[in-house]
Coordinates of N, CA, C and O in Angstrom, one line a residue:
X1 N 0.8 -1.2 0.0 CA 0.1 0.1 0.1 C 0.8 1.2 -0.1 O 0.6 2.1 -0.7
X2 N 1.9 1.2 0.8 CA 2.7 2.3 1.0 C 3.6 2.6 -0.4 O 3.9 3.7 -0.9
X3 N 3.9 1.5 -1.1 CA 4.7 1.4 -2.3 C 3.7 2.1 -3.3 O 4.4 2.9 -4.2
X4 N 2.4 1.8 -3.4 CA 1.6 2.5 -4.4 C 1.4 3.8 -4.2 O 1.5 4.7 -5.2
X5 N 1.4 4.3 -2.9 CA 1.4 5.9 -2.6 C 2.7 6.5 -3.2 O 2.6 7.6 -3.6
X6 N 3.8 5.9 -2.9 CA 5.1 6.4 -3.3 C 5.1 6.7 -4.8 O 5.6 7.6 -5.4
X7 N 4.7 5.4 -5.4 CA 4.8 5.5 -6.9 C 3.8 6.5 -7.6 O 4.1 7.3 -8.4
X8 N 2.6 6.7 -6.9 CA 1.6 7.8 -7.4 C 2.2 9.2 -7.1 O 2.0 10.1 -7.9
X9 N 2.8 9.4 -5.9 CA 3.3 10.8 -5.6 C 4.5 11.0 -6.6 O 4.6 12.1 -6.9
X10 N 5.2 9.9 -6.9 CA 6.3 10.1 -7.8 C 5.9 10.6 -9.3 O 6.4 11.4 -9.9
X11 N 4.8 9.8 -9.6 CA 4.2 10.2 -11.0 C 3.7 11.6 -11.0 O 3.8 12.4 -11.9
X12 N 3.0 12.1 -9.9 CA 2.5 13.3 -9.9 C 3.6 14.5 -9.8 O 3.4 15.5 -10.7
X13 N 4.6 14.2 -9.1 CA 5.9 15.1 -9.2 C 6.5 15.1 -10.5 O 6.9 16.2 -11.0
X14 N 6.7 14.0 -11.2 CA 7.1 14.0 -12.5 C 6.3 14.8 -13.4 O 6.7 15.5 -14.4
X15 N 4.9 14.6 -13.4 CA 4.0 15.3 -14.3 C 4.1 16.8 -14.1 O 4.1 17.5 -14.9
X16 N 4.2 17.2 -12.8 CA 4.4 18.7 -12.6 C 5.6 19.2 -13.0 O 5.7 20.3 -13.5
X17 N 6.7 18.5 -12.9 CA 7.9 18.9 -13.4 C 8.0 19.0 -14.9 O 8.5 19.9 -15.5
X18 N 7.4 18.0 -15.5 CA 7.3 18.0 -16.9 C 6.5 19.2 -17.5 O 6.9 19.8 -18.5
X19 N 5.3 19.6 -16.8 CA 4.5 20.7 -17.2 C 5.4 21.9 -17.0 O 5.2 22.9 -17.9
X20 N 6.2 22.1 -15.8 CA 7.0 23.2 -15.7 C 8.0 23.5 -16.8 O 8.2 24.5 -17.3
X21 N 8.5 22.4 -17.1 CA 9.7 22.4 -18.2 C 9.0 22.8 -19.5 O 9.6 23.7 -20.2
X22 N 7.8 22.2 -19.8 CA 7.3 22.5 -21.1 C 6.7 24.0 -21.1 O 6.8 24.8 -22.1
X23 N 6.3 24.5 -19.9 CA 5.8 25.8 -19.7 C 7.0 26.8 -19.9 O 6.9 27.9 -20.5
X24 N 8.1 26.4 -19.4 CA 9.4 27.3 -19.5 C 9.7 27.3 -20.9 O 10.1 28.4 -21.4
X25 N 9.7 26.2 -21.7 CA 10.1 26.3 -23.1 C 9.1 27.1 -24.0 O 9.5 27.8 -24.8
X26 N 7.9 26.9 -23.6 CA 6.8 27.7 -24.3 C 6.9 29.2 -24.2 O 6.8 30.1 -25.0
X27 N 7.1 29.7 -22.8 CA 7.3 31.1 -22.5 C 8.5 31.6 -23.3 O 8.5 32.7 -23.7
X28 N 9.6 30.9 -23.2 CA 10.8 31.5 -23.7 C 10.7 31.4 -25.3 O 11.2 32.4 -26.0
X29 N 9.9 30.6 -25.9 CA 9.6 30.7 -27.4 C 8.8 32.0 -27.8 O 9.0 32.6 -28.6
X30 N 7.9 32.2 -26.8 CA 7.0 33.5 -27.0 C 7.9 34.7 -26.8 O 7.7 35.7 -27.5
X31 N 8.8 34.7 -25.9 CA 9.7 35.8 -25.7 C 10.6 36.0 -27.0 O 10.9 37.1 -27.3
X32 N 11.1 34.9 -27.5 CA 11.9 34.9 -28.8 C 11.0 35.6 -29.9 O 11.6 36.5 -30.6
X33 N 9.8 35.2 -30.0 CA 9.0 35.7 -30.9 C 8.7 37.2 -30.8 O 8.8 38.0 -31.8
X34 N 8.6 37.7 -29.6 CA 8.3 39.1 -29.3 C 9.5 39.9 -29.5 O 9.4 41.0 -30.1
X35 N 10.6 39.4 -29.1 CA 11.8 40.2 -29.4 C 12.0 40.2 -30.9 O 12.6 41.3 -31.4
X36 N 11.8 39.1 -31.6 CA 12.1 39.1 -33.0 C 11.3 40.1 -33.8 O 11.6 40.7 -34.9
X37 N 10.0 40.4 -33.4 CA 9.1 41.4 -34.0 C 9.2 42.8 -33.5 O 8.6 43.7 -34.2
X38 N 9.8 43.0 -32.5 CA 9.9 44.4 -31.9 C 11.3 45.0 -31.8 O 11.5 45.9 -32.6
X39 N 12.3 44.3 -31.3 CA 13.7 44.9 -31.1 C 14.5 44.6 -32.2 O 15.2 45.5 -32.7
X40 N 14.5 43.4 -32.8 CA 15.3 42.9 -33.9 C 15.2 44.0 -35.1 O 16.1 44.4 -35.7
X41 N 13.9 44.2 -35.6 CA 13.8 45.1 -36.6 C 14.5 46.3 -36.5 O 15.0 46.9 -37.4
X42 N 14.4 46.9 -35.4 CA 14.9 48.3 -35.0 C 16.4 48.2 -35.2 O 17.0 49.1 -35.6
X43 N 17.0 47.2 -34.6 CA 18.4 46.9 -34.8 C 18.9 46.8 -36.0 O 20.0 47.5 -36.5
X44 N 18.3 46.0 -37.0 CA 18.8 45.8 -38.3 C 18.4 47.0 -39.2 O 19.2 47.1 -40.2
X45 N 17.3 47.8 -38.9 CA 17.0 48.9 -39.7 C 18.0 50.1 -39.5 O 18.2 50.9 -40.3
X46 N 18.7 50.1 -38.3 CA 19.5 51.3 -38.1 C 20.8 51.0 -39.0 O 21.5 50.1 -39.1
X47 N 21.2 52.3 -39.5 CA 22.3 52.4 -40.5 C 23.5 52.9 -39.8 O 24.7 52.7 -40.3
X48 N 23.4 53.5 -38.4 CA 24.5 54.0 -37.7 C 25.1 52.9 -36.9 O 24.9 52.7 -35.7
X49 N 26.0 52.2 -37.7 CA 26.7 50.9 -37.1 C 27.9 51.2 -36.7 O 28.5 50.3 -35.9
X50 N 28.8 52.2 -37.2 CA 30.1 52.1 -36.9 C 30.4 53.3 -35.9 O 30.0 54.5 -36.0
X51 N 31.1 53.0 -34.9 CA 31.5 53.9 -33.8 C 32.9 54.7 -34.2 O 33.9 54.2 -34.8
X52 N 32.9 55.9 -33.9 CA 33.9 56.8 -34.2 C 33.9 58.0 -33.1 O 33.3 57.9 -32.2
X53 N 34.8 58.8 -33.4 CA 35.0 60.1 -32.4 C 34.4 61.3 -32.9 O 34.7 61.5 -34.2
X54 N 33.7 62.0 -32.4 CA 33.1 63.4 -32.8 C 33.6 64.4 -31.8 O 33.8 64.2 -30.7
X55 N 33.9 65.5 -32.5 CA 34.3 66.7 -31.7 C 33.3 67.9 -31.9 O 33.1 68.2 -33.1
X56 N 32.9 68.4 -30.8 CA 31.9 69.4 -30.9 C 32.5 70.7 -31.6 O 33.5 71.2 -31.2
X57 N 31.8 71.3 -32.5 CA 31.9 72.5 -33.2 C 31.3 73.6 -32.6 O 31.8 74.7 -32.3
X58 N 29.9 73.4 -32.4 CA 29.0 74.4 -31.9 C 27.8 73.6 -31.4 O 27.3 72.5 -31.9
X59 N 27.3 74.2 -30.2 CA 26.0 73.8 -29.7 C 25.2 75.0 -29.2 O 25.4 75.8 -28.5
X60 N 24.0 75.1 -30.1 CA 23.2 76.5 -30.0 C 21.9 76.0 -29.6 O 21.3 74.9 -30.1
X61 N 21.2 76.8 -28.8 CA 19.7 76.7 -28.4 C 18.9 77.6 -29.2 O 19.2 78.8 -29.0
X62 N 18.1 77.3 -30.1 CA 17.3 78.2 -30.9 C 16.0 78.3 -30.2 O 15.7 77.9 -29.1
X63 N 15.1 79.1 -30.9 CA 13.7 79.6 -30.4 C 13.0 78.1 -30.3 O 13.3 77.2 -30.9
X64 N 11.9 78.3 -29.5 CA 11.2 77.1 -29.3 C 10.4 76.6 -30.5 O 10.0 77.4 -31.4
X65 N 10.3 75.2 -30.7 CA 9.8 74.6 -31.8 C 8.8 73.7 -31.1 O 8.6 73.4 -30.0
X66 N 7.9 73.3 -32.1 CA 6.8 72.2 -31.7 C 7.3 70.8 -32.0 O 7.6 70.7 -33.2
X67 N 7.0 69.9 -31.1 CA 7.4 68.6 -31.4 C 6.2 68.1 -32.4 O 5.0 68.1 -32.0
X68 N 6.7 67.7 -33.4 CA 5.7 67.1 -34.4 C 5.0 65.8 -34.1 O 5.6 65.1 -33.3
X69 N 3.8 65.6 -34.5 CA 3.2 64.5 -34.1 C 3.9 63.2 -34.7 O 4.3 63.1 -36.0
X70 N 3.9 62.1 -33.9 CA 4.5 60.8 -34.4 C 3.2 60.0 -34.9 O 2.1 60.5 -34.7
X71 N 3.3 59.0 -35.5 CA 2.3 58.2 -36.0 C 1.3 57.7 -35.0 O 1.8 57.0 -34.0
X72 N 0.0 57.9 -35.1 CA -0.9 57.5 -34.1 C -1.0 58.4 -32.9 O -1.8 58.0 -32.0
X73 N -0.2 59.5 -32.8 CA -0.5 60.4 -31.7 C -1.5 61.4 -31.9 O -1.9 61.7 -33.0
X74 N -2.0 62.0 -30.9 CA -3.0 63.1 -30.9 C -2.5 64.5 -30.9 O -1.3 64.7 -30.5
X75 N -3.4 65.4 -31.3 CA -3.0 66.8 -31.4 C -2.4 67.2 -30.1 O -1.6 68.1 -30.0
X76 N -2.9 66.8 -28.9 CA -2.6 67.4 -27.7 C -1.3 66.9 -27.1 O -0.7 67.5 -26.2
X77 N -0.6 66.1 -27.9 CA 0.6 65.7 -27.6 C 1.8 66.7 -28.2 O 3.0 66.4 -28.0
X78 N 1.3 67.5 -28.9 CA 2.2 68.5 -29.6 C 2.7 69.6 -28.4 O 1.7 70.1 -28.0
X79 N 3.8 69.8 -28.1 CA 4.2 70.7 -27.2 C 5.4 71.5 -27.6 O 6.3 70.9 -28.3
X80 N 5.6 72.7 -27.3 CA 6.9 73.5 -27.5 C 8.0 73.3 -26.7 O 7.8 72.9 -25.5
X81 N 9.2 73.2 -27.2 CA 10.4 73.2 -26.3 C 11.6 73.9 -27.2 O 11.7 73.9 -28.4
X82 N 12.6 74.4 -26.5 CA 13.8 74.9 -27.1 C 14.5 73.9 -27.9 O 14.7 72.8 -27.6
X83 N 15.0 74.4 -29.1 CA 15.5 73.4 -30.1 C 17.1 73.5 -29.9 O 17.7 74.6 -30.1
X84 N 17.5 72.4 -29.5 CA 19.1 72.3 -29.4 C 19.7 71.8 -30.6 O 19.2 70.7 -31.0
X85 N 20.5 72.4 -31.2 CA 21.3 72.0 -32.3 C 22.8 71.8 -32.1 O 23.5 72.8 -31.8
X86 N 23.4 70.6 -32.3 CA 24.8 70.3 -32.0 C 25.4 70.0 -33.3 O 25.0 68.9 -34.0
X87 N 26.4 70.8 -33.7 CA 27.2 70.4 -34.9 C 28.7 69.8 -34.5 O 29.2 70.4 -33.6
X88 N 28.9 68.7 -35.0 CA 30.3 68.0 -34.8 C 31.2 67.9 -36.0 O 30.7 67.8 -37.1
X89 N 32.3 67.6 -35.6 CA 33.3 67.2 -36.6 C 33.5 65.7 -36.7 O 34.0 65.1 -35.6
X90 N 33.1 65.2 -37.7 CA 33.3 63.6 -37.7 C 34.7 63.2 -38.2 O 35.2 63.6 -39.2
X91 N 35.3 62.5 -37.1 CA 36.7 62.0 -37.3 C 36.9 61.2 -38.5 O 38.0 61.4 -39.1
X92 N 36.1 60.3 -38.7 CA 36.3 59.4 -39.8 C 36.3 59.9 -41.1 O 37.2 59.5 -42.0
X93 N 35.6 61.2 -41.4 CA 35.7 61.8 -42.7 C 36.0 63.3 -42.7 O 36.1 63.9 -43.7
X94 N 36.1 63.9 -41.6 CA 36.4 65.1 -41.4 C 35.2 66.1 -41.7 O 35.5 67.4 -41.9
X95 N 34.1 65.6 -41.9 CA 32.9 66.4 -42.2 C 32.2 67.1 -41.0 O 32.3 66.6 -39.9
X96 N 31.6 68.3 -41.4 CA 30.8 68.9 -40.3 C 29.3 68.3 -40.3 O 28.6 68.7 -41.5
X97 N 28.9 67.6 -39.4 CA 27.5 67.0 -39.5 C 26.8 67.4 -38.2 O 27.3 67.7 -37.2
X98 N 25.5 67.1 -38.3 CA 24.6 67.4 -37.1 C 24.5 66.1 -36.3 O 24.5 65.0 -36.7
X99 N 24.5 66.2 -34.9 CA 24.3 65.3 -34.1 C 23.0 65.1 -33.4 O 22.3 66.0 -33.2
X100 N 22.6 63.9 -33.4 CA 21.3 63.5 -32.9 C 21.5 62.6 -31.8 O 22.3 61.8 -31.7
X101 N 20.4 62.5 -30.8 CA 20.7 61.7 -29.6 C 20.6 60.2 -29.9 O 21.4 59.5 -29.6
X102 N 19.4 59.9 -30.7 CA 19.3 58.5 -31.1 C 18.6 58.4 -32.5 O 18.3 59.5 -33.0
X103 N 18.4 57.3 -33.1 CA 17.7 57.2 -34.3 C 16.2 57.9 -34.2 O 15.8 58.4 -35.3
X104 N 15.7 57.6 -33.1 CA 14.2 58.0 -32.8 C 14.2 59.6 -32.9 O 13.1 60.2 -33.4
X105 N 15.2 60.3 -32.5 CA 15.2 61.8 -32.5 C 15.2 62.3 -33.8 O 14.4 63.3 -34.1
X106 N 15.9 61.7 -34.7 CA 15.9 62.1 -36.2 C 14.4 62.0 -36.7 O 13.9 62.9 -37.6
X107 N 13.7 61.0 -36.6 CA 12.4 60.7 -37.0 C 11.5 61.7 -36.3 O 10.6 62.1 -37.1
X108 N 11.6 61.9 -35.1 CA 10.7 62.8 -34.4 C 10.8 64.3 -34.8 O 9.8 65.0 -35.1
X109 N 12.1 64.8 -34.9 CA 12.2 66.1 -35.4 C 13.6 66.3 -35.8 O 14.6 66.4 -35.1
X110 N 13.8 66.3 -37.2 CA 15.2 66.4 -37.8 C 15.8 67.7 -37.6 O 17.1 67.8 -37.9
X111 N 15.2 68.7 -37.2 CA 15.8 70.1 -37.0 C 16.5 70.2 -35.6 O 17.3 71.2 -35.5
X112 N 16.1 69.3 -34.7 CA 16.8 69.4 -33.3 C 17.5 68.2 -32.9 O 17.2 67.0 -33.3
X113 N 18.7 68.4 -32.2 CA 19.6 67.2 -31.8 C 19.0 66.5 -30.6 O 19.3 65.3 -30.4
X114 N 18.1 67.1 -29.8 CA 17.4 66.4 -28.8 C 16.0 66.8 -28.6 O 15.6 67.9 -28.8
X115 N 15.2 65.8 -28.4 CA 13.6 65.9 -28.4 C 13.3 65.5 -27.0 O 13.4 64.2 -26.7
X116 N 12.8 66.4 -26.0 CA 12.4 65.9 -24.8 C 11.2 65.1 -24.7 O 10.3 65.3 -25.7
X117 N 10.9 64.4 -23.6 CA 9.7 63.8 -23.4 C 8.6 64.9 -23.1 O 9.1 65.9 -22.5
X118 N 7.4 64.6 -23.2 CA 6.4 65.6 -22.8 C 6.4 65.8 -21.4 O 6.2 64.9 -20.5
X119 N 6.7 67.2 -20.9 CA 6.6 67.5 -19.5 C 5.7 68.6 -19.4 O 5.7 69.6 -20.1
X120 N 5.0 68.5 -18.3 CA 4.1 69.7 -18.0 C 5.0 71.0 -17.6 O 4.4 72.2 -17.9
X121 N 6.1 70.8 -17.0 CA 6.8 71.9 -16.5 C 7.8 72.3 -17.6 O 8.8 71.7 -17.8
X122 N 7.5 73.5 -18.3 CA 8.4 73.9 -19.4 C 9.6 74.5 -18.8 O 10.8 74.4 -19.6
X123 N 9.8 74.9 -17.6 CA 11.0 75.4 -17.0 C 11.9 74.1 -16.8 O 13.2 74.3 -17.0
X124 N 11.4 73.0 -16.4 CA 12.2 71.8 -16.3 C 12.9 71.3 -17.6 O 13.9 70.9 -17.7
X125 N 12.0 71.5 -18.6 CA 12.5 71.1 -20.0 C 13.5 72.0 -20.4 O 14.7 71.7 -21.0
X126 N 13.4 73.3 -20.2 CA 14.4 74.3 -20.6 C 15.7 74.1 -19.9 O 16.8 74.2 -20.4
X127 N 15.6 73.9 -18.6 CA 16.8 73.6 -17.8 C 17.5 72.4 -18.1 O 18.8 72.3 -18.2
X128 N 16.8 71.2 -18.6 CA 17.4 70.1 -19.0 C 18.2 70.3 -20.3 O 19.3 69.9 -20.4
X129 N 17.7 71.0 -21.2 CA 18.2 71.2 -22.5 C 19.5 72.2 -22.3 O 20.5 71.9 -23.0
X130 N 19.4 73.1 -21.5 CA 20.5 74.0 -21.1 C 21.7 73.2 -20.5 O 22.8 73.4 -20.8
X131 N 21.4 72.2 -19.6 CA 22.2 71.4 -19.1 C 23.0 70.6 -20.1 O 24.2 70.2 -20.1
X132 N 22.2 69.9 -21.1 CA 22.8 69.2 -22.1 C 23.8 70.0 -22.9 O 24.9 69.5 -23.3
X133 N 23.4 71.3 -23.4 CA 24.1 72.0 -24.1 C 25.4 72.3 -23.6 O 26.6 72.4 -24.1
X134 N 25.4 72.6 -22.3 CA 26.7 72.9 -21.4 C 27.6 71.7 -21.3 O 28.9 71.8 -21.4
X135 N 26.9 70.5 -21.2 CA 27.8 69.4 -21.3 C 28.6 69.0 -22.5 O 29.7 68.6 -22.5
X136 N 27.8 69.4 -23.6 CA 28.5 69.2 -24.9 C 29.6 70.2 -25.1 O 30.6 70.0 -25.6
X137 N 29.5 71.5 -24.5 CA 30.5 72.5 -24.7 C 31.8 72.1 -23.7 O 32.8 72.5 -23.9
X138 N 31.3 71.4 -22.5 CA 32.4 71.1 -21.6 C 33.2 69.8 -22.1 O 34.3 69.8 -22.0
X139 N 32.5 68.8 -22.7 CA 33.1 67.6 -23.1 C 33.2 67.6 -24.5 O 32.2 67.2 -25.3
X140 N 34.1 68.2 -25.1 CA 34.3 68.5 -26.6 C 34.3 67.2 -27.5 O 33.8 67.0 -28.5
X141 N 35.0 66.2 -26.9 CA 35.2 65.0 -27.7 C 34.5 63.7 -27.1 O 34.6 63.5 -25.9
X142 N 33.8 62.9 -27.8 CA 33.0 61.8 -27.3 C 32.9 60.9 -28.4 O 32.9 61.1 -29.7
X143 N 32.5 59.5 -28.1 CA 32.2 58.6 -29.2 C 30.9 58.8 -29.7 O 30.0 59.3 -29.0
X144 N 30.7 58.4 -31.0 CA 29.4 58.7 -31.6 C 29.3 57.6 -32.8 O 30.3 56.9 -33.0
X145 N 28.2 57.5 -33.4 CA 27.9 56.5 -34.5 C 27.7 57.1 -35.8 O 26.9 58.1 -35.7
X146 N 28.2 56.7 -36.9 CA 27.9 57.2 -38.2 C 27.5 56.1 -39.0 O 27.7 54.8 -38.9
X147 N 27.0 56.5 -40.3 CA 26.6 55.5 -41.4 C 27.8 55.2 -42.3 O 28.1 56.2 -43.1
X148 N 28.4 54.1 -42.3 CA 29.6 53.9 -43.2 C 29.1 53.8 -44.7 O 30.0 54.1 -45.6
X149 N 28.0 53.5 -44.9 CA 27.4 53.4 -46.3 C 27.2 54.6 -46.9 O 27.1 54.9 -48.1
X150 N 27.1 55.8 -46.1 CA 26.8 57.2 -46.6 C 25.5 57.4 -46.8 O 25.2 58.4 -47.4
X151 N 24.5 56.7 -46.5 CA 23.1 56.9 -46.7 C 22.6 58.1 -45.9 O 21.8 58.8 -46.2
X152 N 23.1 58.1 -44.6 CA 22.8 59.2 -43.6 C 24.1 60.0 -43.4 O 25.1 59.3 -43.0
X153 N 24.0 61.2 -43.6 CA 25.4 62.2 -43.4 C 25.4 62.6 -42.0 O 26.4 63.1 -41.5
X154 N 24.4 62.4 -41.3 CA 24.5 62.8 -39.8 C 24.9 61.8 -38.9 O 25.1 60.7 -39.4
X155 N 25.1 62.0 -37.6 CA 25.6 61.0 -36.7 C 24.6 61.0 -35.5 O 23.8 61.9 -35.3
X156 N 24.8 59.9 -34.7 CA 23.8 59.8 -33.4 C 24.8 59.7 -32.2 O 26.0 59.0 -32.4
X157 N 24.4 60.1 -31.1 CA 25.1 59.8 -29.9 C 25.1 58.5 -29.4 O 26.1 57.9 -28.9
X158 N 23.9 57.8 -29.4 CA 23.8 56.4 -28.9 C 22.7 55.6 -29.7 O 21.7 56.4 -30.1
X159 N 22.9 54.4 -29.8 CA 21.9 53.6 -30.5 C 20.8 53.2 -29.5 O 21.0 53.0 -28.3
X160 N 19.7 53.2 -30.0 CA 18.5 52.6 -29.3 C 18.6 51.3 -28.9 O 18.4 51.0 -27.7
X161 N 19.2 50.5 -29.7 CA 19.2 49.0 -29.5 C 20.6 48.6 -29.9 O 20.9 48.0 -30.9
X162 N 21.8 48.7 -29.0 CA 23.1 48.3 -29.5 C 23.2 46.7 -29.4 O 22.3 46.0 -28.9
X163 N 24.4 46.3 -29.9 CA 24.5 44.9 -30.0 C 24.5 44.2 -28.5 O 24.0 43.2 -28.3
X164 N 25.1 45.0 -27.6 CA 25.1 44.5 -26.3 C 23.6 44.3 -25.7 O 23.3 43.3 -24.9
X165 N 22.9 45.3 -26.0 CA 21.5 45.3 -25.4 C 20.6 44.3 -26.2 O 19.8 43.7 -25.4
X166 N 20.9 44.0 -27.4 CA 20.3 42.9 -28.1 C 20.6 41.5 -27.5 O 19.8 40.7 -27.3
X167 N 22.0 41.4 -27.2 CA 22.4 40.1 -26.5 C 21.8 39.9 -25.2 O 21.3 38.9 -24.7
X168 N 21.7 41.1 -24.5 CA 21.0 41.0 -23.1 C 19.6 40.6 -23.2 O 19.0 40.0 -22.4
X169 N 18.9 41.1 -24.3 CA 17.6 40.9 -24.4 C 17.3 39.3 -24.7 O 16.2 38.7 -24.2
X170 N 18.2 38.7 -25.3 CA 18.0 37.3 -25.7 C 18.5 36.4 -24.6 O 18.4 35.1 -24.6
X171 N 19.2 37.1 -23.6 CA 19.9 36.2 -22.5 C 18.8 35.5 -21.7 O 18.9 34.3 -21.4
X172 N 17.8 36.2 -21.1 CA 16.8 35.6 -20.3 C 15.9 34.5 -20.9 O 15.8 33.4 -20.3
X173 N 15.4 34.8 -22.2 CA 14.7 33.6 -22.7 C 15.6 32.3 -23.1 O 15.1 31.3 -23.0
X174 N 16.9 32.6 -23.3 CA 17.8 31.5 -23.6 C 18.0 30.8 -22.3 O 18.1 29.5 -22.3
X175 N 18.2 31.5 -21.1 CA 18.4 30.7 -20.0 C 17.1 30.1 -19.5 O 17.2 28.9 -19.1
X176 N 15.8 30.6 -19.8 CA 14.7 29.9 -19.5 C 14.6 28.6 -20.4 O 14.0 27.6 -19.9
X177 N 14.8 28.7 -21.6 CA 14.7 27.6 -22.6 C 15.6 26.5 -22.2 O 15.2 25.4 -22.2
X178 N 16.9 26.9 -21.8 CA 17.8 25.9 -21.3 C 17.4 25.2 -20.1 O 17.5 23.9 -20.0
X179 N 16.9 26.0 -19.1 CA 16.3 25.5 -17.9 C 15.2 24.5 -18.1 O 15.0 23.5 -17.5
X180 N 14.2 24.9 -19.0 CA 13.1 24.1 -19.4 C 13.5 22.8 -20.0 O 12.9 21.6 -19.7
X181 N 14.4 22.8 -20.9 CA 15.1 21.6 -21.5 C 15.6 20.6 -20.6 O 15.4 19.5 -20.6
X182 N 16.4 21.3 -19.6 CA 17.0 20.4 -18.5 C 16.1 19.7 -17.8 O 16.3 18.4 -17.4
X183 N 15.0 20.3 -17.3 CA 13.9 19.8 -16.5 C 13.3 18.6 -17.2 O 13.0 17.6 -16.6
X184 N 13.0 18.8 -18.6 CA 12.4 17.8 -19.2 C 13.2 16.6 -19.4 O 12.9 15.4 -19.2
X185 N 14.6 16.7 -19.6 CA 15.5 15.7 -19.9 C 15.7 14.9 -18.5 O 15.8 13.7 -18.6
X186 N 15.7 15.6 -17.3 CA 15.9 15.0 -16.1 C 14.7 14.2 -15.7 O 14.7 13.1 -15.1
X187 N 13.4 14.6 -16.0 CA 12.3 13.9 -15.8 C 12.3 12.7 -16.7 O 11.8 11.6 -16.2
X188 N 12.6 12.7 -17.9 CA 12.7 11.6 -18.9 C 13.6 10.5 -18.4 O 13.4 9.3 -18.4
X189 N 14.8 11.0 -17.8 CA 15.8 10.2 -17.2 C 15.3 9.4 -16.1 O 15.5 8.2 -15.8
X190 N 14.5 10.1 -15.2 CA 14.0 9.6 -14.0 C 13.0 8.5 -14.3 O 12.9 7.3 -13.7
X191 N 12.2 8.8 -15.3 CA 11.1 7.8 -15.8 C 11.9 6.6 -16.2 O 11.4 5.5 -16.1
X192 N 12.9 6.8 -17.1 CA 13.6 5.7 -17.6 C 14.3 4.7 -16.5 O 14.1 3.5 -16.7
X193 N 14.9 5.4 -15.5 CA 15.4 4.7 -14.6 C 14.4 3.9 -13.7 O 14.6 2.8 -13.2
X194 N 13.2 4.5 -13.5 CA 12.2 4.0 -12.8 C 11.6 2.5 -13.5 O 11.3 1.5 -12.9
X195 N 11.4 2.8 -14.7 CA 11.0 1.6 -15.5 C 12.0 0.5 -15.6 O 11.7 -0.6 -15.5
X196 N 13.2 1.0 -15.8 CA 14.4 -0.1 -15.7 C 14.6 -0.8 -14.3 O 14.7 -2.1 -14.3
X197 N 14.2 -0.1 -13.3 CA 14.4 -0.7 -11.9 C 13.1 -1.7 -11.7 O 13.2 -2.7 -11.3
X198 N 12.0 -1.3 -12.2 CA 10.8 -2.2 -12.1 C 10.9 -3.3 -12.9 O 10.5 -4.5 -12.5
X199 N 11.5 -3.2 -14.0 CA 11.8 -4.3 -15.0 C 12.6 -5.4 -14.4 O 12.5 -6.5 -14.5
X200 N 13.7 -4.8 -13.7 CA 14.7 -5.7 -13.2 C 14.1 -6.4 -11.9 O 14.6 -7.5 -11.6

């Protein structure tokens, strides 16, 4: 009687462990799919792939401009902010080009190097842009990214999804997938040993 209870409990434990392993594999597969349709296209679409050194030539704050609507946004999301324009000397080619914060900055407003998030306090936005301008004037040389193919003549300060960020995004689903596979393999080995012991 006790042996039957132990066997039943063992089978239940194996079933739960097998379901856990299959669930982990399924979740990691969904995460792979989600990363593949969201982050990977932005990474592959970016042409600013080569890192070089940029030297600030001028950083000016012009009159306020309006943040243009992005796709799917409403009119109330348009807000005025000071327009910061940073021009740099590209070490790789020696050209004078305009610097943007990220790829998204160029799409949102090609006239400004920095586009702030929508903030109700306009003084805070102005203070932040002035701080950024002073930092550019203080730190004259810094790494930046340019397009080696020449499609885009401007440069960006940082990529939205760098190679390290992409690898980090794939790290967790990979660990979950490996863990799920290990659980399934261990359960199958346990079942095989149990059947072998019973047969002997």
